CSV table of C-alpha atoms in Angstrom, one decimal:
chain,number,residue,atom,x,y,z
A,757,MET,CA,76.6,66.0,13.7
A,758,CYS,CA,74.7,67.8,11.3
A,759,GLN,CA,75.9,71.4,9.6
A,760,CYS,CA,73.3,74.0,10.0
A,761,SER,CA,74.2,75.9,7.0
A,762,ASP,CA,73.1,72.8,4.9
A,763,VAL,CA,69.4,72.9,5.8
A,764,LEU,CA,68.4,76.7,6.2
A,765,ASN,CA,65.5,76.1,4.2
A,766,SER,CA,64.0,73.2,5.7
A,767,ARG,CA,62.4,73.9,9.3
A,768,GLN,CA,62.8,70.0,10.3
A,769,GLN,CA,66.3,69.9,9.5
A,770,LEU,CA,66.8,72.9,11.6
A,771,HIS,CA,64.8,71.5,14.5
A,772,GLN,CA,67.0,68.1,14.3
A,773,CYS,CA,70.1,70.4,13.9
A,774,ASN,CA,69.5,72.2,17.5
A,775,THR,CA,68.4,69.3,19.4
A,776,PRO,CA,70.8,67.1,21.2
A,777,PRO,CA,70.9,63.5,21.0
A,778,LYS,CA,69.3,61.1,23.3
A,779,PRO,CA,72.6,60.3,25.6
A,780,GLN,CA,73.2,64.1,26.1
A,781,ARG,CA,69.7,65.0,27.3
A,782,SER,CA,69.7,62.2,29.9
A,783,MET,CA,73.0,63.7,31.4
A,784,TYR,CA,71.3,67.3,31.0
A,785,LYS,CA,68.7,66.3,33.3
A,786,ASP,CA,70.6,64.7,35.8
A,787,ARG,CA,72.6,67.6,36.2
A,788,LYS,CA,69.5,70.0,36.5
A,789,MET,CA,68.3,67.4,39.4
A,790,ARG,CA,71.5,67.8,41.6
A,791,ILE,CA,71.5,71.6,41.1
A,792,PHE,CA,68.1,71.7,42.4
A,793,CYS,CA,68.8,69.2,45.3
A,794,LEU,CA,71.9,71.0,46.1
A,795,PHE,CA,70.1,74.1,46.3
A,796,LEU,CA,67.1,72.8,48.4
A,797,THR,CA,70.0,71.4,50.6
A,798,ALA,CA,71.4,74.8,51.4
A,799,ILE,CA,68.0,76.3,52.3
A,800,ILE,CA,67.1,73.6,54.5
A,801,SER,CA,70.3,72.7,56.2
A,802,PRO,CA,70.7,75.9,58.4
A,803,VAL,CA,67.2,75.5,59.7
A,804,ILE,CA,68.1,71.6,61.0
A,805,THR,CA,71.3,72.5,62.3
A,806,GLU,CA,69.9,75.4,64.2
A,807,GLU,CA,67.6,73.1,66.0
A,808,TRP,CA,70.2,71.0,67.2
A,809,ARG,CA,73.2,72.9,68.7
A,810,ALA,CA,75.4,73.0,71.7
A,811,ASN,CA,77.6,75.8,72.9
A,812,VAL,CA,80.7,74.3,74.6
A,813,VAL,CA,84.1,75.9,75.3
A,814,LYS,CA,86.6,74.9,72.7
A,815,GLU,CA,89.9,75.0,75.3
A,816,LEU,CA,90.1,75.4,79.2
A,817,ASP,CA,93.5,75.4,81.2
A,818,ALA,CA,92.9,72.2,83.8
A,819,LEU,CA,95.4,72.0,87.0
A,820,VAL,CA,96.6,68.8,87.6
A,821,THR,CA,95.4,67.4,90.9
A,822,SER,CA,92.7,70.2,90.9
A,823,CYS,CA,89.4,70.3,88.9
A,824,VAL,CA,88.0,72.0,85.9
A,825,VAL,CA,84.1,72.9,85.0
A,826,VAL,CA,83.4,72.7,81.1
A,827,PRO,CA,80.3,75.4,80.4
A,828,CYS,CA,77.9,73.9,78.1
A,829,SER,CA,74.6,74.6,77.0
A,830,PHE,CA,72.4,72.8,74.1
A,831,THR,CA,69.0,73.3,72.1
A,832,HIS,CA,67.2,70.3,70.5
A,833,PRO,CA,64.4,70.2,67.9
A,834,ASN,CA,61.7,69.0,70.1
A,835,GLU,CA,59.5,70.9,72.7
A,836,LYS,CA,60.6,71.5,76.1
A,837,LEU,CA,60.9,68.5,77.7
A,838,PRO,CA,61.8,67.2,81.7
A,839,THR,CA,65.1,66.2,82.8
A,840,SER,CA,63.9,63.0,83.2
A,841,ARG,CA,63.3,62.2,79.5
A,842,LEU,CA,66.6,63.6,78.3
A,843,ARG,CA,70.1,61.8,78.9
A,844,GLY,CA,73.2,63.7,78.5
A,845,ILE,CA,76.5,61.7,77.9
A,846,TRP,CA,80.0,63.0,77.6
A,847,HIS,CA,82.3,60.9,75.4
A,848,ARG,CA,85.7,60.9,73.6
A,849,SER,CA,85.5,62.6,70.1
A,850,THR,CA,87.0,59.6,68.5
A,851,ASP,CA,84.6,57.2,69.7
A,852,ARG,CA,81.1,57.9,71.3
A,853,ASN,CA,81.1,54.6,73.1
A,854,GLN,CA,84.0,55.7,75.4
A,855,ARG,CA,81.9,57.8,77.8
A,856,ILE,CA,83.6,59.9,80.5
A,857,TYR,CA,80.3,60.6,82.0
A,858,PHE,CA,77.1,59.0,82.0
A,859,GLU,CA,74.3,58.4,84.5
A,860,ASP,CA,75.1,54.4,84.6
A,861,SER,CA,78.4,54.5,85.9
A,862,THR,CA,79.1,51.0,84.7
A,863,GLN,CA,79.1,52.4,81.2
A,864,VAL,CA,81.9,55.0,82.2
A,865,LEU,CA,85.5,54.3,81.4
A,866,GLU,CA,87.1,53.4,84.4
A,867,ASN,CA,89.6,56.2,85.0
A,868,PHE,CA,86.9,58.6,85.0
A,869,ARG,CA,84.5,56.9,87.3
A,870,GLY,CA,83.6,58.9,90.2
A,871,ARG,CA,85.5,61.9,89.0
A,872,THR,CA,82.7,63.1,86.4
A,873,LYS,CA,79.3,64.6,86.9
A,874,LEU,CA,76.9,67.1,85.7
A,875,LEU,CA,76.1,70.4,87.5
A,876,GLY,CA,73.3,71.8,85.6
A,877,HIS,CA,69.7,70.6,84.8
A,878,LEU,CA,69.2,69.0,81.4
A,879,GLY,CA,65.7,70.2,81.5
A,880,GLN,CA,67.3,73.7,81.5
A,881,ASN,CA,69.4,73.0,78.8
A,882,ASN,CA,72.5,73.0,81.0
A,883,CYS,CA,75.0,70.5,80.3
A,884,SER,CA,78.0,71.6,82.3
A,885,LEU,CA,80.6,69.1,83.0
A,886,GLU,CA,82.8,68.9,86.3
A,887,ILE,CA,86.0,66.8,86.5
A,888,THR,CA,87.6,66.5,89.7
A,889,ASN,CA,91.0,65.1,90.3
A,890,ILE,CA,92.8,65.9,87.0
A,891,LYS,CA,95.0,63.4,85.7
A,892,ASP,CA,97.7,64.4,83.2
A,893,HIS,CA,96.0,62.6,80.4
A,894,ASP,CA,92.6,64.1,80.6
A,895,ASN,CA,93.2,66.2,77.8
A,896,GLY,CA,90.5,65.5,75.7
A,897,PRO,CA,88.6,66.3,73.3
A,898,PHE,CA,85.7,65.4,74.9
A,899,CYS,CA,82.2,65.8,73.1
A,900,PHE,CA,78.7,66.3,74.4
A,901,ARG,CA,75.7,63.6,73.4
A,902,LEU,CA,71.9,64.1,73.7
A,903,GLU,CA,69.4,61.1,73.9
A,904,LEU,CA,65.5,61.8,73.9
A,905,ALA,CA,63.6,59.2,75.8
A,906,ARG,CA,60.2,58.2,74.8
A,907,THR,CA,58.7,58.4,78.1
A,908,GLU,CA,59.9,58.8,81.6
A,909,THR,CA,59.6,55.2,82.2
A,910,ASP,CA,60.8,53.9,78.8
A,911,THR,CA,64.0,54.5,78.6
A,912,SER,CA,64.5,53.9,75.0
A,913,THR,CA,65.8,56.7,72.8
A,914,VAL,CA,63.9,58.1,69.8
A,915,ASP,CA,66.4,61.0,68.8
A,916,LYS,CA,70.1,61.2,69.9
A,917,PHE,CA,72.6,63.6,68.4
A,918,SER,CA,76.3,63.9,69.2
A,919,PHE,CA,77.9,67.6,69.0
A,920,VAL,CA,81.0,66.3,67.7
A,921,GLU,CA,81.8,69.8,66.1
A,922,SER,CA,81.5,71.3,69.9
A,923,CYS,CA,83.9,69.5,71.8
A,924,VAL,CA,86.6,70.7,74.3
A,925,THR,CA,90.4,70.2,74.8
A,926,PHE,CA,92.2,70.8,78.2
A,927,THR,CA,95.5,72.3,78.4
A,928,MET,CA,97.3,70.4,81.5
A,929,LEU,CA,99.1,72.5,84.1
A,930,PRO,CA,101.5,71.1,86.1
A,931,ASP,CA,101.8,74.1,88.4
A,932,PRO,CA,99.1,76.4,89.8
A,933,PRO,CA,99.3,80.0,88.3
A,934,ASN,CA,100.5,82.5,90.8
A,935,PRO,CA,98.3,85.1,92.2
A,936,THR,CA,98.3,88.7,90.9
A,937,LEU,CA,98.6,91.6,93.2
A,938,SER,CA,97.4,95.2,92.6
A,939,GLN,CA,98.0,98.3,94.9
A,940,PRO,CA,99.2,101.8,95.1
A,941,LYS,CA,102.6,102.4,94.6
A,942,THR,CA,103.3,104.1,98.0
A,943,ALA,CA,101.4,103.6,101.5
A,944,ILE,CA,100.9,106.5,103.5
A,945,GLN,CA,101.3,106.1,107.2
A,946,ASP,CA,98.3,106.1,109.4
A,947,ARG,CA,95.9,106.1,106.3
A,948,PRO,CA,94.0,103.0,104.6
A,949,TYR,CA,96.0,101.2,102.2
A,950,THR,CA,94.2,98.6,100.0
A,951,ILE,CA,95.9,95.7,98.3
A,952,THR,CA,94.0,93.4,95.8
A,953,CYS,CA,95.1,89.5,95.2
A,954,SER,CA,93.3,87.9,92.4
A,955,VAL,CA,94.0,84.7,90.7
A,956,ARG,CA,92.1,82.9,87.5
A,957,HIS,CA,90.7,79.5,87.6
A,958,THR,CA,88.4,77.1,85.9
A,959,CYS,CA,86.7,75.3,88.7
A,960,PRO,CA,84.1,77.6,90.2
A,961,SER,CA,82.6,74.7,92.0
A,962,HIS,CA,85.8,74.7,94.6
A,963,VAL,CA,87.0,78.4,94.5
A,964,PRO,CA,90.6,78.8,95.5
A,965,LYS,CA,91.1,80.1,99.2
A,966,LEU,CA,93.0,83.2,99.4
A,967,THR,CA,94.9,84.0,102.6
A,968,TRP,CA,97.2,86.9,103.6
A,969,SER,CA,100.5,86.8,105.5
A,970,ARG,CA,98.9,89.7,107.5
A,971,GLY,CA,95.5,91.4,108.7
A,972,THR,CA,92.3,89.8,110.4
A,973,ALA,CA,89.2,88.4,108.5
A,974,ASP,CA,87.7,92.0,109.4
A,975,GLU,CA,89.8,93.5,106.9
A,976,VAL,CA,89.4,91.4,104.2
A,977,ILE,CA,86.6,91.3,101.5
A,978,GLU,CA,86.2,88.2,99.0
A,979,VAL,CA,84.8,88.5,95.4
A,980,HIS,CA,84.1,85.8,93.1
A,981,LYS,CA,83.2,86.5,89.5
A,982,GLU,CA,83.2,85.1,85.9
A,983,THR,CA,85.4,86.7,83.2
A,984,GLY,CA,84.1,84.3,80.3
A,985,PHE,CA,84.8,81.6,78.3
A,986,GLY,CA,85.0,79.2,81.4
A,987,TYR,CA,87.4,81.1,83.4
A,988,TRP,CA,86.8,82.5,86.9
A,989,GLU,CA,88.6,84.9,89.1
A,990,ALA,CA,88.8,84.8,92.7
A,991,GLN,CA,89.6,88.1,94.4
A,992,SER,CA,90.5,88.9,98.0
A,993,ILE,CA,90.8,92.8,98.9
A,994,LEU,CA,93.0,93.5,101.8
A,995,THR,CA,92.7,97.1,103.7
A,996,ILE,CA,95.2,97.9,106.2
A,997,ILE,CA,96.6,101.0,108.1
A,998,PRO,CA,100.3,100.7,107.7
A,999,GLU,CA,102.8,102.2,110.5
A,1000,GLU,CA,105.9,103.8,110.4
A,1001,LYS,CA,107.5,99.9,111.3
A,1002,ASP,CA,105.8,98.5,108.4
A,1003,ASP,CA,108.4,100.2,105.8
A,1004,HIS,CA,110.0,97.8,103.6
A,1005,SER,CA,108.3,94.9,105.1
A,1006,ASP,CA,106.8,92.0,102.9
A,1007,VAL,CA,103.1,91.2,102.4
A,1008,THR,CA,102.2,87.5,101.0
A,1009,CYS,CA,99.1,86.4,99.3
A,1010,THR,CA,98.7,82.6,99.0
A,1011,ALA,CA,96.3,80.9,96.8
A,1012,GLN,CA,95.2,77.3,97.8
A,1013,PHE,CA,93.3,75.3,94.9
A,1014,ASN,CA,91.4,72.2,95.0
A,1015,GLY,CA,93.9,69.4,95.3
A,1016,GLN,CA,96.0,71.1,98.1
A,1017,LYS,CA,98.5,72.8,95.4
A,1018,THR,CA,99.4,76.4,96.4
A,1019,SER,CA,100.9,79.5,94.9
A,1020,SER,CA,101.9,82.7,96.3
A,1021,ALA,CA,103.0,86.3,95.5
A,1022,THR,CA,104.6,88.9,97.4
A,1023,LEU,CA,104.9,92.5,97.5
A,1024,LYS,CA,107.4,94.8,99.4
A,1025,LEU,CA,105.4,97.7,101.5
A,1026,TYR,CA,107.2,101.1,101.1
A,1027,VAL,CA,105.6,103.2,103.8
A,1028,LYS,CA,105.8,107.2,103.5
A,1029,ARG,CA,105.5,109.6,106.5
A,1030,THR,CA,102.7,111.8,107.0
A,1031,GLU,CA,103.1,114.8,105.4
A,1032,ASN,CA,103.6,117.0,108.4
A,1033,TYR,CA,106.3,120.0,109.2
A,1034,ASN,CA,106.8,118.8,112.8
A,1035,HIS,CA,110.5,118.6,112.4
A,1036,ILE,CA,110.2,122.3,111.3
A,1037,ILE,CA,107.3,123.7,113.8
A,1038,ILE,CA,109.2,122.0,116.6
A,1039,PRO,CA,112.5,123.9,116.2
A,1040,THR,CA,110.6,127.1,115.3
A,1041,VAL,CA,108.1,127.1,118.4
A,1042,ALA,CA,111.2,126.5,120.7
A,1043,VAL,CA,112.8,129.4,119.3
A,1044,ILE,CA,109.8,131.9,119.3
A,1045,GLY,CA,109.3,130.7,123.0
A,1046,THR,CA,112.7,131.5,123.9
A,1047,ALA,CA,112.5,134.8,122.2
A,1048,VAL,CA,109.0,135.8,123.8
A,1049,ILE,CA,110.4,134.9,127.1
A,1050,PHE,CA,113.5,136.7,126.9
A,1051,ALA,CA,111.5,139.8,125.5
A,1052,VAL,CA,109.1,139.4,128.6
A,1053,PHE,CA,112.1,139.4,130.8
A,1054,CYS,CA,113.6,142.6,129.2
A,1055,ILE,CA,110.2,144.4,129.5
A,1056,PHE,CA,109.9,143.6,133.2
A,1057,MET,CA,113.4,144.8,133.6
A,1058,VAL,CA,113.1,147.9,131.8
A,1059,LYS,CA,109.8,148.7,133.7
A,1060,ARG,CA,111.5,148.0,137.1
A,1061,TYR,CA,114.2,150.4,136.2
A,1062,LYS,CA,111.7,153.1,135.3
A,1063,LYS,CA,109.7,152.9,138.3
A,1064,ARG,CA,113.2,153.1,140.0
A,1065,ILE,CA,113.9,156.2,138.1
A,1066,ALA,CA,110.7,157.4,138.9
A,1067,GLU,CA,111.4,156.8,142.9
A,1068,LEU,CA,114.7,158.6,142.6
A,1069,GLN,CA,113.1,161.6,140.7
A,1070,SER,CA,110.4,162.0,143.1
A,1071,GLY,CA,113.0,162.8,145.8
A,1072,ASP,CA,114.9,165.4,143.7
A,1073,GLY,CA,114.2,168.2,146.6
A,1074,SER,CA,116.2,166.4,149.3
A,1075,MET,CA,119.4,167.8,150.2
A,1076,TRP,CA,121.3,164.6,149.9
A,1077,ASN,CA,120.3,164.1,146.5
A,1078,ARG,CA,121.4,168.0,145.7
A,1079,LEU,CA,124.9,167.1,147.3
A,1080,SER,CA,125.1,163.9,145.2
A,1081,ARG,CA,124.1,165.6,142.1
A,1082,LEU,CA,126.7,168.6,142.8
A,1083,SER,CA,130.0,166.1,143.7
A,1084,ARG,CA,129.1,164.4,140.5
A,1085,ARG,CA,129.4,167.7,138.6
A,1086,ILE,CA,132.3,168.8,140.6
A,1087,ARG,CA,134.2,165.8,139.4
A,1088,SER,CA,133.2,165.9,136.1
A,1089,ASP,CA,134.0,169.8,135.3
A,1090,GLY,CA,137.5,169.7,137.0
A,1091,PRO,CA,139.5,170.8,140.1
A,1092,GLY,CA,137.1,173.4,141.0
A,1093,PRO,CA,137.5,176.4,143.5
A,1094,SER,CA,140.1,176.0,146.2
A,1095,ARG,CA,139.4,175.0,149.7
A,1096,SER,CA,139.6,178.3,151.0
A,1097,ASP,CA,137.4,180.0,148.0
A,1098,GLN,CA,134.8,177.3,149.3
A,1099,ARG,CA,134.7,178.5,152.8
A,1100,ARG,CA,134.1,181.9,151.9
A,1101,SER,CA,130.9,182.5,153.4
A,1102,MET,CA,127.8,184.5,151.8
A,1103,TRP,CA,127.9,187.0,154.6
A,1104,SER,CA,131.5,187.8,154.2
A,1105,ARG,CA,130.8,188.7,150.3
A,1106,PHE,CA,127.9,191.0,150.9
A,1107,SER,CA,128.2,192.2,154.6
A,1108,ARG,CA,128.7,195.8,155.3
A,1109,ARG,CA,132.1,196.4,156.5
A,1110,PRO,CA,134.0,199.7,157.1
A,1111,LYS,CA,136.7,200.3,154.8
A,1112,GLY,CA,140.2,199.3,156.1
A,1113,GLU,CA,138.9,197.4,158.6
A,1114,THR,CA,138.1,194.1,156.9
A,1115,VAL,CA,138.7,190.9,158.8
A,1116,ASP,CA,139.3,187.7,156.9
A,1117,TRP,CA,138.1,184.7,158.9
A,1118,GLY,CA,138.3,182.6,156.1
A,1119,HIS,CA,142.2,182.4,156.5
A,1120,THR,CA,142.0,182.1,160.3
A,1121,PRO,CA,143.1,178.3,161.0
A,1122,LYS,CA,140.6,176.5,162.7
A,1123,ASN,CA,142.9,175.3,165.5
A,1124,LEU,CA,143.5,178.7,166.6
A,1125,ASN,CA,143.4,177.5,170.2
A,1126,SER,CA,145.8,179.7,171.9
A,1127,LYS,CA,143.8,182.6,171.5
A,1128,SER,CA,141.4,183.4,174.4
A,1129,CYS,CA,137.8,184.0,174.1
A,1130,ALA,CA,138.5,187.6,175.2
A,1131,ASP,CA,141.0,188.1,172.1
A,1132,GLN,CA,138.4,186.9,169.7
A,1133,LYS,CA,135.6,189.7,171.1
A,1134,ALA,CA,138.3,192.3,170.8
A,1135,SER,CA,139.0,191.4,167.0
A,1136,LYS,CA,135.3,191.7,166.2
A,1137,ALA,CA,134.3,194.5,168.1
A,1138,ARG,CA,133.4,196.3,165.0
A,1139,PHE,CA,131.8,193.3,163.4
A,1140,PRO,CA,128.0,194.0,162.8
A,1141,SER,CA,126.1,191.3,164.3
A,1142,PRO,CA,122.4,190.5,163.7
A,1143,LYS,CA,122.2,189.8,167.3
A,1144,SER,CA,123.3,192.0,170.1
A,1145,GLN,CA,124.9,189.3,171.8
A,1146,PRO,CA,128.9,188.2,172.4
A,1147,LYS,CA,129.9,185.2,170.3
A,1148,SER,CA,130.5,182.1,172.2
A,1149,CYS,CA,134.2,180.6,172.2
A,1150,ASN,CA,133.0,178.0,169.3
A,1151,TYR,CA,132.1,180.7,167.1
A,1152,GLN,CA,135.1,180.3,164.9
A,1153,GLU,CA,134.1,176.6,164.2
A,1154,ASP,CA,130.3,177.6,164.0
A,1155,LEU,CA,131.7,180.4,161.3
A,1156,ALA,CA,133.5,177.8,159.2
A,1157,ASP,CA,130.3,175.5,159.3
A,1158,GLY,CA,128.3,178.1,158.3
A,1159,ASP,CA,130.5,179.2,155.5
A,1160,ASP,CA,130.5,175.7,154.3
A,1161,TYR,CA,126.7,175.5,154.3
A,1162,MET,CA,126.4,178.9,152.4
A,1163,ASN,CA,129.2,178.1,149.9
A,1164,THR,CA,127.3,174.8,149.0
A,1165,ALA,CA,124.0,176.5,148.8
A,1166,ASP,CA,125.6,179.3,146.9
A,1167,LEU,CA,126.9,176.6,144.2
A,1168,ASN,CA,123.5,174.9,144.1
A,1169,ILE,CA,121.7,178.1,143.5
A,1170,TYR,CA,123.9,178.7,140.6
A,1171,GLY,CA,124.0,175.0,139.4
A,1172,ASN,CA,120.1,175.3,139.4
A,1173,ILE,CA,120.2,178.0,137.2
């Protein structure tokens, strides 16, 4: 290799110094070509891969003895073709000749014959696969392959593409998943109560059947929806009206999957009594009712007593009422006057008698039978009489009776004052 410092004044020598030898020039050209090819490949490759593409779920749960559906869709570079010109194949990822599905069942692996089929139409870019009667060795991975036929009658294919980068793998489930129950914490007596039973699955072509331990078909609503990524959810909504006897009772939801496997979930129902105050209202009403009845009875008795008092007061002028009040007053005031004073008549107090000739009839005993009627007349010769008639023999008794009456009237007069 030349030294640049030795040929500074010679242009030819300078050119020779900057130009690499022939072997180095060939390597430099190859390097440029490789860089260009890689750059061109990087630009064209996304366009090509975007034309041949399949959307397949990577992982799915598969219940043994049940079924599974693998969602799948694809695109290809040709124009939209009918299903009759498209061939769909599912095969093992390790060998595309080990087919688990093909329209010619003779080319399918023996342990998959009659258990696989396409659910969609290839003309609609749907390559979804259903596998029934899942075995514990059907774990995959499985890939989709698309072939384009020349014509509807010519089965020879022009374009073929295996989507080996979009394969599905199954997680084998020996036992079915348990349903999930969702409900309010407490049920209220005689009010609608809703319980939702839901279970997740991967076989929408055979939806699990949900049943309840109680309730009728009219009280149940069935819902089936896709949750995404190949999973589906079956729901059963039960609406009941619990009673007091349903407290602490069990409600069970049972899920029956394709292949006759079942699972269940149970909840305990707690029923709350209807919020009322009957235990307070009933005793209160009873007490109030008793008090009202007693008050009415008391009012009736008071009115009756007042009426009786009014009747008694209306007869105040009668002699017997006056005598009754007089006797009560005498008993309450003390011993009262002597019997001789009570018999003193009004006439004996206020009558005109001559001095020294006073006759005290009040002290004369009533049983004075030995005296004759003539003796009585002689002793009363000077007593002024309102009538100029002789007194009868019974005058003494009449006078005593009169004295009693007048004394009573006299006392009554003073009492009224």
